[in-house]
Amino acid sequence: MHYHFDFSFLYSSVGTLLDGLRVTLELAIAANVMGVVLGFLLCLIVMSRWAIVRWPAQLFIEFFRCTPALLQIVWFFYCIPMMVNVFVDPIVMGVLALGLNLTAFNAEAYRAGVQAVPKEHLDACVALGLKRRQRTLFVVLPQALRSAMPVLMTNGIGTLQQSALVAIVAVADLMYVGKSLATEAYRPLETFTIVALIYFALSFPIARLVHIIERRQDAAMQR
């Protein structure tokens, strides 16, 4: 069987693909902002000395880490509106589902970073009379963020790729637009090849940056 690739039909659909790409970027960026901020807050809760506070947070993390992201997205889109009887914009719901999933994974990355903070630094904070909030914001957070940065960025790439799952609930992201174009033109090979290359072009530079950061951290630790 000889298949002849023909990408010419996509020239008239560039605007549609760009619209889908815009939705994908909105989902990925908003979910990453949510995951980075809430992930650190959740990390602090999980590391609390109070079990009544710590256990629900740990359960939250385990739920999102141990259930498929696709199932979480479907549950958010169909179950929450049924429970609260309120319609929520699909983009907002997608950000919520992806962001909470990322929050759970980032919390574990932050926890590893917090545990890597030298005890001497915390002792110095006590000696200087810093309050708990000051110690967390100005000593623990910067060091934990630096240590966890490669993992946070890798998780961010994963969220960008997982954003394609919202296509199953008819959110007009890049994947959904690509699937529609492939169906209309009967050219799935060309369409999904272009879509895959777009995702690759977005993810590859970040992956290389993660590699550079990891090498610099390894070099710093060997000094």
PDB file of C-alpha atoms in Angstrom:
ATOM      1  CA  MET A   1       0.000   0.000   0.000  1.00  0.00           C
ATOM      2  CA  HIS A   2       1.454   3.349  -1.076  1.00  0.00           C
ATOM      3  CA  TYR A   3       0.121   6.349   0.791  1.00  0.00           C
ATOM      4  CA  HIS A   4       0.732   9.800  -0.657  1.00  0.00           C
ATOM      5  CA  PHE A   5       0.991  12.529   1.934  1.00  0.00           C
ATOM      6  CA  ASP A   6      -0.778  15.760   1.070  1.00  0.00           C
ATOM      7  CA  PHE A   7      -0.556  18.628   3.552  1.00  0.00           C
ATOM      8  CA  SER A   8      -1.998  21.235   1.199  1.00  0.00           C
ATOM      9  CA  PHE A   9      -5.498  21.005   2.691  1.00  0.00           C
ATOM     10  CA  LEU A  10      -4.102  22.291   5.986  1.00  0.00           C
ATOM     11  CA  TYR A  11      -3.128  25.652   4.512  1.00  0.00           C
ATOM     12  CA  SER A  12      -6.722  26.839   4.671  1.00  0.00           C
ATOM     13  CA  SER A  13      -7.053  25.522   8.244  1.00  0.00           C
ATOM     14  CA  VAL A  14      -4.081  27.313   9.825  1.00  0.00           C
ATOM     15  CA  GLY A  15      -6.382  29.778  11.601  1.00  0.00           C
ATOM     16  CA  THR A  16      -8.440  26.939  13.064  1.00  0.00           C
ATOM     17  CA  LEU A  17      -5.312  25.168  14.311  1.00  0.00           C
ATOM     18  CA  LEU A  18      -4.056  28.405  15.863  1.00  0.00           C
ATOM     19  CA  ASP A  19      -7.375  28.838  17.678  1.00  0.00           C
ATOM     20  CA  GLY A  20      -7.010  25.323  19.065  1.00  0.00           C
ATOM     21  CA  LEU A  21      -3.411  26.038  20.024  1.00  0.00           C
ATOM     22  CA  ARG A  22      -4.508  29.171  21.880  1.00  0.00           C
ATOM     23  CA  VAL A  23      -6.973  27.134  23.958  1.00  0.00           C
ATOM     24  CA  THR A  24      -4.286  24.525  24.674  1.00  0.00           C
ATOM     25  CA  LEU A  25      -1.861  27.204  25.859  1.00  0.00           C
ATOM     26  CA  GLU A  26      -4.539  28.844  28.017  1.00  0.00           C
ATOM     27  CA  LEU A  27      -5.270  25.517  29.683  1.00  0.00           C
ATOM     28  CA  ALA A  28      -1.608  24.619  30.184  1.00  0.00           C
ATOM     29  CA  ILE A  29      -0.456  28.015  31.474  1.00  0.00           C
ATOM     30  CA  ALA A  30      -3.380  28.511  33.861  1.00  0.00           C
ATOM     31  CA  ALA A  31      -3.100  24.943  35.177  1.00  0.00           C
ATOM     32  CA  ASN A  32       0.643  25.361  35.726  1.00  0.00           C
ATOM     33  CA  VAL A  33       0.195  28.618  37.636  1.00  0.00           C
ATOM     34  CA  MET A  34      -2.433  26.923  39.774  1.00  0.00           C
ATOM     35  CA  GLY A  35      -0.265  23.845  40.313  1.00  0.00           C
ATOM     36  CA  VAL A  36       2.860  25.792  41.254  1.00  0.00           C
ATOM     37  CA  VAL A  37       1.077  27.994  43.816  1.00  0.00           C
ATOM     38  CA  LEU A  38      -1.319  25.475  45.343  1.00  0.00           C
ATOM     39  CA  GLY A  39       1.301  22.731  45.223  1.00  0.00           C
ATOM     40  CA  PHE A  40       3.490  24.554  47.729  1.00  0.00           C
ATOM     41  CA  LEU A  41       0.545  25.335  50.005  1.00  0.00           C
ATOM     42  CA  LEU A  42      -0.539  21.693  49.885  1.00  0.00           C
ATOM     43  CA  CYS A  43       3.027  20.635  50.662  1.00  0.00           C
ATOM     44  CA  LEU A  44       2.999  22.749  53.829  1.00  0.00           C
ATOM     45  CA  ILE A  45      -0.319  21.209  54.877  1.00  0.00           C
ATOM     46  CA  VAL A  46       0.954  17.671  54.290  1.00  0.00           C
ATOM     47  CA  MET A  47       3.991  18.421  56.445  1.00  0.00           C
ATOM     48  CA  SER A  48       1.851  19.792  59.272  1.00  0.00           C
ATOM     49  CA  ARG A  49       2.280  18.305  62.714  1.00  0.00           C
ATOM     50  CA  TRP A  50      -1.506  18.041  63.068  1.00  0.00           C
ATOM     51  CA  ALA A  51      -2.809  14.733  61.725  1.00  0.00           C
ATOM     52  CA  ILE A  52      -6.361  16.057  61.346  1.00  0.00           C
ATOM     53  CA  VAL A  53      -4.999  18.587  58.820  1.00  0.00           C
ATOM     54  CA  ARG A  54      -2.367  16.343  57.280  1.00  0.00           C
ATOM     55  CA  TRP A  55      -4.505  13.294  56.445  1.00  0.00           C
ATOM     56  CA  PRO A  56      -7.117  14.993  54.187  1.00  0.00           C
ATOM     57  CA  ALA A  57      -4.293  16.650  52.238  1.00  0.00           C
ATOM     58  CA  GLN A  58      -2.503  13.333  51.851  1.00  0.00           C
ATOM     59  CA  LEU A  59      -5.744  11.722  50.710  1.00  0.00           C
ATOM     60  CA  PHE A  60      -6.155  14.493  48.121  1.00  0.00           C
ATOM     61  CA  ILE A  61      -2.663  13.802  46.770  1.00  0.00           C
ATOM     62  CA  GLU A  62      -3.155  10.054  46.620  1.00  0.00           C
ATOM     63  CA  PHE A  63      -6.514  10.408  44.889  1.00  0.00           C
ATOM     64  CA  PHE A  64      -5.137  12.532  42.061  1.00  0.00           C
ATOM     65  CA  ARG A  65      -1.934  10.506  41.747  1.00  0.00           C
ATOM     66  CA  CYS A  66      -3.671   7.116  41.753  1.00  0.00           C
ATOM     67  CA  THR A  67      -6.575   7.735  39.380  1.00  0.00           C
ATOM     68  CA  PRO A  68      -6.341   8.321  35.602  1.00  0.00           C
ATOM     69  CA  ALA A  69      -6.230  11.952  34.491  1.00  0.00           C
ATOM     70  CA  LEU A  70      -8.839  11.157  31.837  1.00  0.00           C
ATOM     71  CA  LEU A  71     -11.240   9.912  34.502  1.00  0.00           C
ATOM     72  CA  GLN A  72     -10.655  13.042  36.574  1.00  0.00           C
ATOM     73  CA  ILE A  73     -11.450  15.287  33.605  1.00  0.00           C
ATOM     74  CA  VAL A  74     -14.626  13.394  32.754  1.00  0.00           C
ATOM     75  CA  TRP A  75     -15.696  13.458  36.421  1.00  0.00           C
ATOM     76  CA  PHE A  76     -15.170  17.211  36.702  1.00  0.00           C
ATOM     77  CA  PHE A  77     -17.018  17.947  33.469  1.00  0.00           C
ATOM     78  CA  TYR A  78     -20.040  15.730  34.066  1.00  0.00           C
ATOM     79  CA  CYS A  79     -20.348  15.019  37.783  1.00  0.00           C
ATOM     80  CA  ILE A  80     -19.704  18.419  39.379  1.00  0.00           C
ATOM     81  CA  PRO A  81     -22.392  20.231  37.306  1.00  0.00           C
ATOM     82  CA  MET A  82     -24.847  17.476  38.270  1.00  0.00           C
ATOM     83  CA  MET A  83     -23.922  17.774  41.963  1.00  0.00           C
ATOM     84  CA  VAL A  84     -24.143  21.571  42.256  1.00  0.00           C
ATOM     85  CA  ASN A  85     -26.631  22.139  39.416  1.00  0.00           C
ATOM     86  CA  VAL A  86     -24.481  24.976  38.050  1.00  0.00           C
ATOM     87  CA  PHE A  87     -23.008  25.201  34.565  1.00  0.00           C
ATOM     88  CA  VAL A  88     -19.317  26.093  34.509  1.00  0.00           C
ATOM     89  CA  ASP A  89     -17.421  27.287  31.446  1.00  0.00           C
ATOM     90  CA  PRO A  90     -15.591  24.308  29.854  1.00  0.00           C
ATOM     91  CA  ILE A  91     -12.239  26.143  29.833  1.00  0.00           C
ATOM     92  CA  VAL A  92     -12.553  26.901  33.546  1.00  0.00           C
ATOM     93  CA  MET A  93     -13.476  23.297  34.266  1.00  0.00           C
ATOM     94  CA  GLY A  94     -10.511  22.079  32.233  1.00  0.00           C
ATOM     95  CA  VAL A  95      -8.133  24.354  34.140  1.00  0.00           C
ATOM     96  CA  LEU A  96      -9.609  23.151  37.426  1.00  0.00           C
ATOM     97  CA  ALA A  97      -9.214  19.472  36.554  1.00  0.00           C
ATOM     98  CA  LEU A  98      -5.699  19.821  35.152  1.00  0.00           C
ATOM     99  CA  GLY A  99      -4.608  22.275  37.847  1.00  0.00           C
ATOM    100  CA  LEU A 100      -5.694  20.103  40.769  1.00  0.00           C
ATOM    101  CA  ASN A 101      -4.036  17.088  39.202  1.00  0.00           C
ATOM    102  CA  LEU A 102      -0.805  19.053  38.824  1.00  0.00           C
ATOM    103  CA  THR A 103      -1.138  20.403  42.365  1.00  0.00           C
ATOM    104  CA  ALA A 104      -0.985  16.875  43.774  1.00  0.00           C
ATOM    105  CA  PHE A 105       2.187  16.011  41.858  1.00  0.00           C
ATOM    106  CA  ASN A 106       3.861  19.349  42.556  1.00  0.00           C
ATOM    107  CA  ALA A 107       3.165  19.010  46.281  1.00  0.00           C
ATOM    108  CA  GLU A 108       5.341  15.898  46.356  1.00  0.00           C
ATOM    109  CA  ALA A 109       8.077  17.685  44.401  1.00  0.00           C
ATOM    110  CA  TYR A 110       7.987  20.586  46.843  1.00  0.00           C
ATOM    111  CA  ARG A 111       8.072  18.238  49.823  1.00  0.00           C
ATOM    112  CA  ALA A 112      11.302  16.692  48.556  1.00  0.00           C
ATOM    113  CA  GLY A 113      12.687  20.206  48.123  1.00  0.00           C
ATOM    114  CA  VAL A 114      11.647  21.287  51.628  1.00  0.00           C
ATOM    115  CA  GLN A 115      13.207  18.188  53.152  1.00  0.00           C
ATOM    116  CA  ALA A 116      16.445  19.032  51.335  1.00  0.00           C
ATOM    117  CA  VAL A 117      16.726  22.421  53.085  1.00  0.00           C
ATOM    118  CA  PRO A 118      19.716  22.129  55.477  1.00  0.00           C
ATOM    119  CA  LYS A 119      18.751  22.032  59.132  1.00  0.00           C
ATOM    120  CA  GLU A 120      21.429  24.638  59.842  1.00  0.00           C
ATOM    121  CA  HIS A 121      19.472  27.180  57.781  1.00  0.00           C
ATOM    122  CA  LEU A 122      16.364  26.594  59.866  1.00  0.00           C
ATOM    123  CA  ASP A 123      18.387  26.890  63.055  1.00  0.00           C
ATOM    124  CA  ALA A 124      19.765  30.186  61.797  1.00  0.00           C
ATOM    125  CA  CYS A 125      16.200  31.433  61.237  1.00  0.00           C
ATOM    126  CA  VAL A 126      15.362  30.635  64.848  1.00  0.00           C
ATOM    127  CA  ALA A 127      18.524  32.351  66.039  1.00  0.00           C
ATOM    128  CA  LEU A 128      17.631  35.466  64.042  1.00  0.00           C
ATOM    129  CA  GLY A 129      14.145  35.501  65.524  1.00  0.00           C
ATOM    130  CA  LEU A 130      12.319  35.063  62.219  1.00  0.00           C
ATOM    131  CA  LYS A 131       8.644  34.234  62.485  1.00  0.00           C
ATOM    132  CA  ARG A 132       7.291  31.030  60.929  1.00  0.00           C
ATOM    133  CA  ARG A 133       5.782  32.910  57.989  1.00  0.00           C
ATOM    134  CA  GLN A 134       9.034  34.751  57.312  1.00  0.00           C
ATOM    135  CA  ARG A 135      11.017  31.525  57.535  1.00  0.00           C
ATOM    136  CA  THR A 136       8.684  29.830  55.080  1.00  0.00           C
ATOM    137  CA  LEU A 137       8.581  32.661  52.529  1.00  0.00           C
ATOM    138  CA  PHE A 138      12.184  33.859  52.578  1.00  0.00           C
ATOM    139  CA  VAL A 139      14.193  30.741  53.454  1.00  0.00           C
ATOM    140  CA  VAL A 140      12.264  27.527  52.821  1.00  0.00           C
ATOM    141  CA  LEU A 141      10.343  28.496  49.660  1.00  0.00           C
ATOM    142  CA  PRO A 142      13.310  29.822  47.604  1.00  0.00           C
ATOM    143  CA  GLN A 143      15.455  26.781  48.370  1.00  0.00           C
ATOM    144  CA  ALA A 144      12.621  24.293  47.892  1.00  0.00           C
ATOM    145  CA  LEU A 145      11.660  25.963  44.609  1.00  0.00           C
ATOM    146  CA  ARG A 146      15.225  25.801  43.325  1.00  0.00           C
ATOM    147  CA  SER A 147      15.572  22.121  44.234  1.00  0.00           C
ATOM    148  CA  ALA A 148      12.157  21.180  42.852  1.00  0.00           C
ATOM    149  CA  MET A 149      12.388  23.278  39.659  1.00  0.00           C
ATOM    150  CA  PRO A 150      13.367  20.437  37.275  1.00  0.00           C
ATOM    151  CA  VAL A 151      10.517  18.251  38.555  1.00  0.00           C
ATOM    152  CA  LEU A 152       8.043  21.147  38.453  1.00  0.00           C
ATOM    153  CA  MET A 153       8.981  21.904  34.862  1.00  0.00           C
ATOM    154  CA  THR A 154       8.741  18.244  33.904  1.00  0.00           C
ATOM    155  CA  ASN A 155       5.309  18.076  35.518  1.00  0.00           C
ATOM    156  CA  GLY A 156       4.398  21.189  33.555  1.00  0.00           C
ATOM    157  CA  ILE A 157       5.293  19.460  30.301  1.00  0.00           C
ATOM    158  CA  GLY A 158       3.121  16.543  31.360  1.00  0.00           C
ATOM    159  CA  THR A 159       0.201  18.887  31.979  1.00  0.00           C
ATOM    160  CA  LEU A 160       0.646  20.445  28.538  1.00  0.00           C
ATOM    161  CA  GLN A 161       0.400  16.989  27.019  1.00  0.00           C
ATOM    162  CA  GLN A 162      -2.477  15.907  29.263  1.00  0.00           C
ATOM    163  CA  SER A 163      -4.431  18.974  28.187  1.00  0.00           C
ATOM    164  CA  ALA A 164      -5.154  17.037  24.990  1.00  0.00           C
ATOM    165  CA  LEU A 165      -7.476  14.833  27.068  1.00  0.00           C
ATOM    166  CA  VAL A 166     -10.054  17.636  27.272  1.00  0.00           C
ATOM    167  CA  ALA A 167     -10.820  16.915  23.615  1.00  0.00           C
ATOM    168  CA  ILE A 168     -12.915  13.964  24.803  1.00  0.00           C
ATOM    169  CA  VAL A 169     -15.350  16.398  26.467  1.00  0.00           C
ATOM    170  CA  ALA A 170     -15.502  18.611  23.351  1.00  0.00           C
ATOM    171  CA  VAL A 171     -13.268  21.462  24.502  1.00  0.00           C
ATOM    172  CA  ALA A 172     -11.949  23.004  21.288  1.00  0.00           C
ATOM    173  CA  ASP A 173      -8.254  22.635  22.061  1.00  0.00           C
ATOM    174  CA  LEU A 174      -5.538  21.694  19.576  1.00  0.00           C
ATOM    175  CA  MET A 175      -6.296  17.971  19.778  1.00  0.00           C
ATOM    176  CA  TYR A 176     -10.043  18.460  19.322  1.00  0.00           C
ATOM    177  CA  VAL A 177      -9.522  20.769  16.344  1.00  0.00           C
ATOM    178  CA  GLY A 178      -7.059  18.308  14.828  1.00  0.00           C
ATOM    179  CA  LYS A 179      -9.508  15.441  15.223  1.00  0.00           C
ATOM    180  CA  SER A 180     -12.255  17.483  13.577  1.00  0.00           C
ATOM    181  CA  LEU A 181     -10.025  18.448  10.638  1.00  0.00           C
ATOM    182  CA  ALA A 182      -8.905  14.838  10.189  1.00  0.00           C
ATOM    183  CA  THR A 183     -12.526  13.688  10.072  1.00  0.00           C
ATOM    184  CA  GLU A 184     -13.613  16.388   7.638  1.00  0.00           C
ATOM    185  CA  ALA A 185     -10.705  15.952   5.215  1.00  0.00           C
ATOM    186  CA  TYR A 186     -10.223  12.194   5.623  1.00  0.00           C
ATOM    187  CA  ARG A 187      -6.533  12.916   6.181  1.00  0.00           C
ATOM    188  CA  PRO A 188      -5.709  11.647   9.689  1.00  0.00           C
ATOM    189  CA  LEU A 189      -2.028  10.948   8.995  1.00  0.00           C
ATOM    190  CA  GLU A 190      -1.228  14.464   7.876  1.00  0.00           C
ATOM    191  CA  THR A 191      -3.409  16.154  10.500  1.00  0.00           C
ATOM    192  CA  PHE A 192      -2.218  14.212  13.516  1.00  0.00           C
ATOM    193  CA  THR A 193       1.391  14.449  12.309  1.00  0.00           C
ATOM    194  CA  ILE A 194       1.130  18.258  12.341  1.00  0.00           C
ATOM    195  CA  VAL A 195      -0.584  18.224  15.737  1.00  0.00           C
ATOM    196  CA  ALA A 196       2.134  15.959  17.144  1.00  0.00           C
ATOM    197  CA  LEU A 197       4.852  18.247  15.786  1.00  0.00           C
ATOM    198  CA  ILE A 198       3.198  21.263  17.421  1.00  0.00           C
ATOM    199  CA  TYR A 199       3.120  19.526  20.808  1.00  0.00           C
ATOM    200  CA  PHE A 200       6.740  18.492  20.289  1.00  0.00           C
ATOM    201  CA  ALA A 201       7.767  22.038  19.399  1.00  0.00           C
ATOM    202  CA  LEU A 202       6.175  23.303  22.614  1.00  0.00           C
ATOM    203  CA  SER A 203       7.596  20.596  24.887  1.00  0.00           C
ATOM    204  CA  PHE A 204      11.113  20.039  23.543  1.00  0.00           C
ATOM    205  CA  PRO A 205      12.634  23.445  24.487  1.00  0.00           C
ATOM    206  CA  ILE A 206      11.312  23.084  28.047  1.00  0.00           C
ATOM    207  CA  ALA A 207      12.698  19.544  28.262  1.00  0.00           C
ATOM    208  CA  ARG A 208      16.117  20.791  27.160  1.00  0.00           C
ATOM    209  CA  LEU A 209      15.956  23.597  29.720  1.00  0.00           C
ATOM    210  CA  VAL A 210      15.195  21.026  32.420  1.00  0.00           C
ATOM    211  CA  HIS A 211      18.275  19.082  31.334  1.00  0.00           C
ATOM    212  CA  ILE A 212      20.445  22.204  31.578  1.00  0.00           C
ATOM    213  CA  ILE A 213      19.124  23.047  35.044  1.00  0.00           C
ATOM    214  CA  GLU A 214      19.734  19.491  36.254  1.00  0.00           C
ATOM    215  CA  ARG A 215      23.320  19.558  34.978  1.00  0.00           C
ATOM    216  CA  ARG A 216      23.986  22.863  36.737  1.00  0.00           C
ATOM    217  CA  GLN A 217      22.493  21.570  39.979  1.00  0.00           C
ATOM    218  CA  ASP A 218      24.618  18.426  39.774  1.00  0.00           C
ATOM    219  CA  ALA A 219      27.724  20.529  39.129  1.00  0.00           C
ATOM    220  CA  ALA A 220      26.900  22.782  42.083  1.00  0.00           C
ATOM    221  CA  MET A 221      26.515  19.792  44.403  1.00  0.00           C
ATOM    222  CA  GLN A 222      29.916  18.420  43.387  1.00  0.00           C
ATOM    223  CA  ARG A 223      31.718  21.624  44.364  1.00  0.00           C
TER     224      ARG A 223
END
